[in-house]
PDB file of C-alpha atoms in Angstrom:
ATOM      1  CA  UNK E   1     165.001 140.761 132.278  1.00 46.00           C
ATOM      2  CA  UNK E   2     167.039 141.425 135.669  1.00 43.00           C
ATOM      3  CA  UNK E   3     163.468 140.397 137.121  1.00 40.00           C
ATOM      4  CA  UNK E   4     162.868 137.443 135.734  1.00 37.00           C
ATOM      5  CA  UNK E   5     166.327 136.376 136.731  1.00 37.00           C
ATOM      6  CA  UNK E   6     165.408 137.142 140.894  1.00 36.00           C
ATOM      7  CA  UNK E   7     161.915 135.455 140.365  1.00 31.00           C
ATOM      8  CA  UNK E   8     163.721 132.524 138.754  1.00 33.00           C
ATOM      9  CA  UNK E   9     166.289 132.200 141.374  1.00 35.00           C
ATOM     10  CA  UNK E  10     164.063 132.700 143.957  1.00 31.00           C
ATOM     11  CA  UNK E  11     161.813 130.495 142.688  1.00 32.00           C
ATOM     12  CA  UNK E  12     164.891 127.421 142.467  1.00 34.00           C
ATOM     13  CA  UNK E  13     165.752 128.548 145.992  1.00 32.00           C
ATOM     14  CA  UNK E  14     162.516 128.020 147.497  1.00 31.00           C
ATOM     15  CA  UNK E  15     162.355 124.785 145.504  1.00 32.00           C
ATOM     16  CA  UNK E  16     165.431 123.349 146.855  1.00 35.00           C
ATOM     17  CA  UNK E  17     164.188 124.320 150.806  1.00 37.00           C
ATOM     18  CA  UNK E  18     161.334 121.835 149.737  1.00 36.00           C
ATOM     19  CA  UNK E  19     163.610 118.789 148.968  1.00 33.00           C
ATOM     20  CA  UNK E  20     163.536 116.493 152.184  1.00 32.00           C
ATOM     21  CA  UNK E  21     167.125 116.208 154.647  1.00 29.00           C
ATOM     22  CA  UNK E  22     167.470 112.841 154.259  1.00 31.00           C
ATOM     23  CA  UNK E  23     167.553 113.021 150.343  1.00 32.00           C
ATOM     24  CA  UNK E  24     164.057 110.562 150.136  1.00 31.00           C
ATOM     25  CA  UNK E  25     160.835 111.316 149.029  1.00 32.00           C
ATOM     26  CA  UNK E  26     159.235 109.074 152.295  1.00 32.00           C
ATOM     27  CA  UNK E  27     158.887 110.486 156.063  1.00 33.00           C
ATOM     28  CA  UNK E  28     160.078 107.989 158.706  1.00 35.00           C
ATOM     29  CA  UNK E  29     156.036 107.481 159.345  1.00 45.00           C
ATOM     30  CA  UNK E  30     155.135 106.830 156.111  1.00 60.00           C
ATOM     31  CA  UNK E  31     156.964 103.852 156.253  1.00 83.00           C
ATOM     32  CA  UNK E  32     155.578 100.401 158.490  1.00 91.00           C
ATOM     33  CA  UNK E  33     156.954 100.123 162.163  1.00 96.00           C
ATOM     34  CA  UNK E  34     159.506  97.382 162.932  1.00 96.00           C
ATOM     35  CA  UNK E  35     157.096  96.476 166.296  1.00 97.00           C
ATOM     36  CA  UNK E  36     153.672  97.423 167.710  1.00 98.00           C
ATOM     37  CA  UNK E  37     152.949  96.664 171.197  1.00 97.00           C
ATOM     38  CA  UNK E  38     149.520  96.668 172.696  1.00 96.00           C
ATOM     39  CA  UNK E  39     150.202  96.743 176.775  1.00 95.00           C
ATOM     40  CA  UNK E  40     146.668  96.130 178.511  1.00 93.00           C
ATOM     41  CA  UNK E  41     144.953  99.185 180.926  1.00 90.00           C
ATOM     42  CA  UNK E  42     145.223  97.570 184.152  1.00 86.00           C
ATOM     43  CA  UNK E  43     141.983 100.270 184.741  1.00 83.00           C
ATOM     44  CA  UNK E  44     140.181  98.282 182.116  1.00 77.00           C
ATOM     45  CA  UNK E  45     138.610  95.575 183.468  1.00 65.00           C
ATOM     46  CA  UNK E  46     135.540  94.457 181.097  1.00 64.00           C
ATOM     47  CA  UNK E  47     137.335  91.760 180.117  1.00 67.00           C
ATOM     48  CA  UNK E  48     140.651  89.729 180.459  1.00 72.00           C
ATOM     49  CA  UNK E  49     143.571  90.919 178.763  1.00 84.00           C
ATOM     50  CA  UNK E  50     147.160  90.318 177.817  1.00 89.00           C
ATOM     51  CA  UNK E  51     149.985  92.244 176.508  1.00 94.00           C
ATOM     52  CA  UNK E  52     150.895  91.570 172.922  1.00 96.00           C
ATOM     53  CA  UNK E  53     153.619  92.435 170.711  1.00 97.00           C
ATOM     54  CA  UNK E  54     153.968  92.096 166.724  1.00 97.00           C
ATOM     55  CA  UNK E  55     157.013  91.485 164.950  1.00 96.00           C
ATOM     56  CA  UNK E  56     156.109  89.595 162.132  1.00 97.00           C
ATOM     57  CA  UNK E  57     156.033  92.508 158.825  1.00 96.00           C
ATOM     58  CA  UNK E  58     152.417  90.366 157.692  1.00 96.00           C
ATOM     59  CA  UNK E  59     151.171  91.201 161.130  1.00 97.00           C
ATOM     60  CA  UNK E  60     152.218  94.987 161.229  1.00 97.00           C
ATOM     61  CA  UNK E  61     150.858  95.348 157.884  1.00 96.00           C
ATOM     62  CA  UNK E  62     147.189  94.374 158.634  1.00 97.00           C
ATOM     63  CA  UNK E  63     147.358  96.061 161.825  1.00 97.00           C
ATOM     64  CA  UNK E  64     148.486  99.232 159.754  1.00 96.00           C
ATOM     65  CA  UNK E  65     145.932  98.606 156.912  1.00 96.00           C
ATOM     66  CA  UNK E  66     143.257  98.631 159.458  1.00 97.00           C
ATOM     67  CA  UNK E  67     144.355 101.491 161.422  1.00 96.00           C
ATOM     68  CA  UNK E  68     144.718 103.395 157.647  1.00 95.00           C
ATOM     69  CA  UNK E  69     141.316 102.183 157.036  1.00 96.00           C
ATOM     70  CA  UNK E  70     140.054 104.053 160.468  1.00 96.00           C
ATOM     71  CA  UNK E  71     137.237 106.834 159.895  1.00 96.00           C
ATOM     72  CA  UNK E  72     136.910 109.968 162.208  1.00 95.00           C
ATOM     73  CA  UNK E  73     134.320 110.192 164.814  1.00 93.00           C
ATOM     74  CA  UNK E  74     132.157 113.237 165.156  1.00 84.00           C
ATOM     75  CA  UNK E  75     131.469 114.612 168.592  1.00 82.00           C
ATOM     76  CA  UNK E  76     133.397 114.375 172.365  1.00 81.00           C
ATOM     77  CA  UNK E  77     134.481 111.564 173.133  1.00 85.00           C
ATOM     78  CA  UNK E  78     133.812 109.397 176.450  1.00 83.00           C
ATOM     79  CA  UNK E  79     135.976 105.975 176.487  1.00 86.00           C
ATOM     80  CA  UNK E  80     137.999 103.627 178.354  1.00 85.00           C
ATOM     81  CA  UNK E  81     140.992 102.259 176.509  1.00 90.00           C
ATOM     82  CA  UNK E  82     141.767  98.661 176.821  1.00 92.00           C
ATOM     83  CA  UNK E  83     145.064  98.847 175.555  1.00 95.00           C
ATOM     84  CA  UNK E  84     148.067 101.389 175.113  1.00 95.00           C
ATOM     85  CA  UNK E  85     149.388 100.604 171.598  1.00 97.00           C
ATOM     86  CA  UNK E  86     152.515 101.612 170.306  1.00 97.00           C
ATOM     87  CA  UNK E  87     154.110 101.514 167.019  1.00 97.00           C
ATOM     88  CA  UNK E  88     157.953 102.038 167.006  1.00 97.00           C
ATOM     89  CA  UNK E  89     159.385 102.646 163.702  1.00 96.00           C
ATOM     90  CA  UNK E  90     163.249 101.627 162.670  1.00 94.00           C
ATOM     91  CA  UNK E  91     164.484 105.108 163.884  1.00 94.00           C
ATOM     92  CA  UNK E  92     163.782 105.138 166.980  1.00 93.00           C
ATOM     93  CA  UNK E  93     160.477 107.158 166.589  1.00 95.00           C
ATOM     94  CA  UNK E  94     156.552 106.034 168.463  1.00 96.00           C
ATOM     95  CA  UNK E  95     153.433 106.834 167.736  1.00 95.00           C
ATOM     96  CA  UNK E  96     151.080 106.280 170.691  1.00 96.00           C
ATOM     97  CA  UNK E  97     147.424 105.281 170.937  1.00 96.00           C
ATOM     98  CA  UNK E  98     144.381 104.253 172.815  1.00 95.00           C
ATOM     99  CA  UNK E  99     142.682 101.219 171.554  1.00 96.00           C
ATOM    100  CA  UNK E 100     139.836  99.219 172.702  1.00 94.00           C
ATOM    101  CA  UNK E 101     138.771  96.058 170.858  1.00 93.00           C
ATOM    102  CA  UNK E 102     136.853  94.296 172.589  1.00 90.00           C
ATOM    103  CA  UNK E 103     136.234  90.426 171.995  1.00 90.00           C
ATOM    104  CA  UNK E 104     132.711  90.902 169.783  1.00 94.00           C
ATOM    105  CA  UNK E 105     133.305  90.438 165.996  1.00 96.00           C
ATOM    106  CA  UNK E 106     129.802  92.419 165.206  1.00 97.00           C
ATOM    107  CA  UNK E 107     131.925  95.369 167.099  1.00 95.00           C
ATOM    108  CA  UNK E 108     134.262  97.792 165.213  1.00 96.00           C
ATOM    109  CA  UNK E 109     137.493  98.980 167.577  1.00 96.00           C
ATOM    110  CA  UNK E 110     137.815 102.189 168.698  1.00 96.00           C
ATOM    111  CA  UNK E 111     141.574 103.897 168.294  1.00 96.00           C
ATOM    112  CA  UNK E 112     142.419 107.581 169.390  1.00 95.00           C
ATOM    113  CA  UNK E 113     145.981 109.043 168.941  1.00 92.00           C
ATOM    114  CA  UNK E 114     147.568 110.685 172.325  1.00 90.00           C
ATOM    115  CA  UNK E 115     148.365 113.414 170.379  1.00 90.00           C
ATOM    116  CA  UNK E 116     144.727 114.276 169.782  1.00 87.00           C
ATOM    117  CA  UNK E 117     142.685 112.588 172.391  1.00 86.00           C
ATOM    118  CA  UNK E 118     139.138 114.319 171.837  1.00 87.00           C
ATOM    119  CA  UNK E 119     139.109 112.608 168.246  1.00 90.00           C
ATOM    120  CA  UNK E 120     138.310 109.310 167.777  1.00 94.00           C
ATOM    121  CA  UNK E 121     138.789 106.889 165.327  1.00 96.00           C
ATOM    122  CA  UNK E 122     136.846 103.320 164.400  1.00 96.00           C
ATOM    123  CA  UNK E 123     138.212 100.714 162.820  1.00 97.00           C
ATOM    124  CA  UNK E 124     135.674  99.033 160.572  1.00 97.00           C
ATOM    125  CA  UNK E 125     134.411  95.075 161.923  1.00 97.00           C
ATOM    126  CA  UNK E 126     136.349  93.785 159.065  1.00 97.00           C
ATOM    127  CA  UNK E 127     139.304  94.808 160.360  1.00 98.00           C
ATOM    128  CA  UNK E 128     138.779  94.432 164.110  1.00 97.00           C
ATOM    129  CA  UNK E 129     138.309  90.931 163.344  1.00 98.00           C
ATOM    130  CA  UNK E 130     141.522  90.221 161.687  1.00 98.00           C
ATOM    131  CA  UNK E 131     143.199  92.184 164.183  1.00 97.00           C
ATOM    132  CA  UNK E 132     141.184  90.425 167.051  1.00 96.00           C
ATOM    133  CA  UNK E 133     142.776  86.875 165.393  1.00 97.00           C
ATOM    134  CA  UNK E 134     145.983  88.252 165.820  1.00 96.00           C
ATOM    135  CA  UNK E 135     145.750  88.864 169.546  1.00 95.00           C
ATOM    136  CA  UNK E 136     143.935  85.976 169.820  1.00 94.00           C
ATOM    137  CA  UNK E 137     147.103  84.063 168.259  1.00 95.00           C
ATOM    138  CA  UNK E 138     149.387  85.581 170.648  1.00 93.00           C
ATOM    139  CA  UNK E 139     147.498  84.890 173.748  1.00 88.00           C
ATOM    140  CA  UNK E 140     146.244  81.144 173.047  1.00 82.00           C
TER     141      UNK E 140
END
């Protein structure tokens, strides 16, 4: 019985080390940045480019719904980045990445996270292309 007691205890104490700090069940990521900045490669010169920022929640969200959307490339990778994009979050917090777009819509967008820069993400033409009328509405 005296066992059952330490296993249960044990068991509530290791339960309670699980709960999150901040007392809610999201991580500051989970949730959608306040601004994403794309800051063009001055390296990358394919084709003209201009810094862009977005502000607008709408805007963020398809921006994040493509980059959720992104599927893993196999192999090394060998790329040039157009842009440095940057998501800040309310807290303070960034995520950085790599992202080339291009202005083709029959191309998908390449994105690769700094913190892991031999894998490689695309983002589907679908999504490119919405994100590609975004910039395009900043820069007109």
């Amino acid at each position: 019985m005296k066992k059952a007691g330490i296993l249960l205890g044990l068991f509530a104490v290791l339960l309670a080390g699980c709960n999150p700090l901040n007392g809610t069940n999201s991580s500051p990521k989970e949730a959608l940045p306040s601004l994403i900045t794309l800051t063009c490669n001055p390296n990358f010169t394919v084709e003209a480019c201009k810094n862009v920022e977005f502000e607008d929640p709408d805007e963020i969200g398809i921006v994040m719904a493509a980059i959720n959307k992104a599927e893993r490339i196999e192999g090394i990778l060998d790329y040039s980045a157009e842009y440095k994009m940057n998501l800040t979050y309310a807290d303070g917090s960034l995520t950085k990445y790599d992202f080339s777009i291009g202005k083709d819509p029959k191309q998908s967008a390449l994105l690769v996270n700094h913190e892991d820069t031999h894998v490689g993400y695309i983002i589907p033409i679908e999504d490119a292309n919405r994100i590609r009328k975004l910039i395009q509405s900043h820069t007109d």
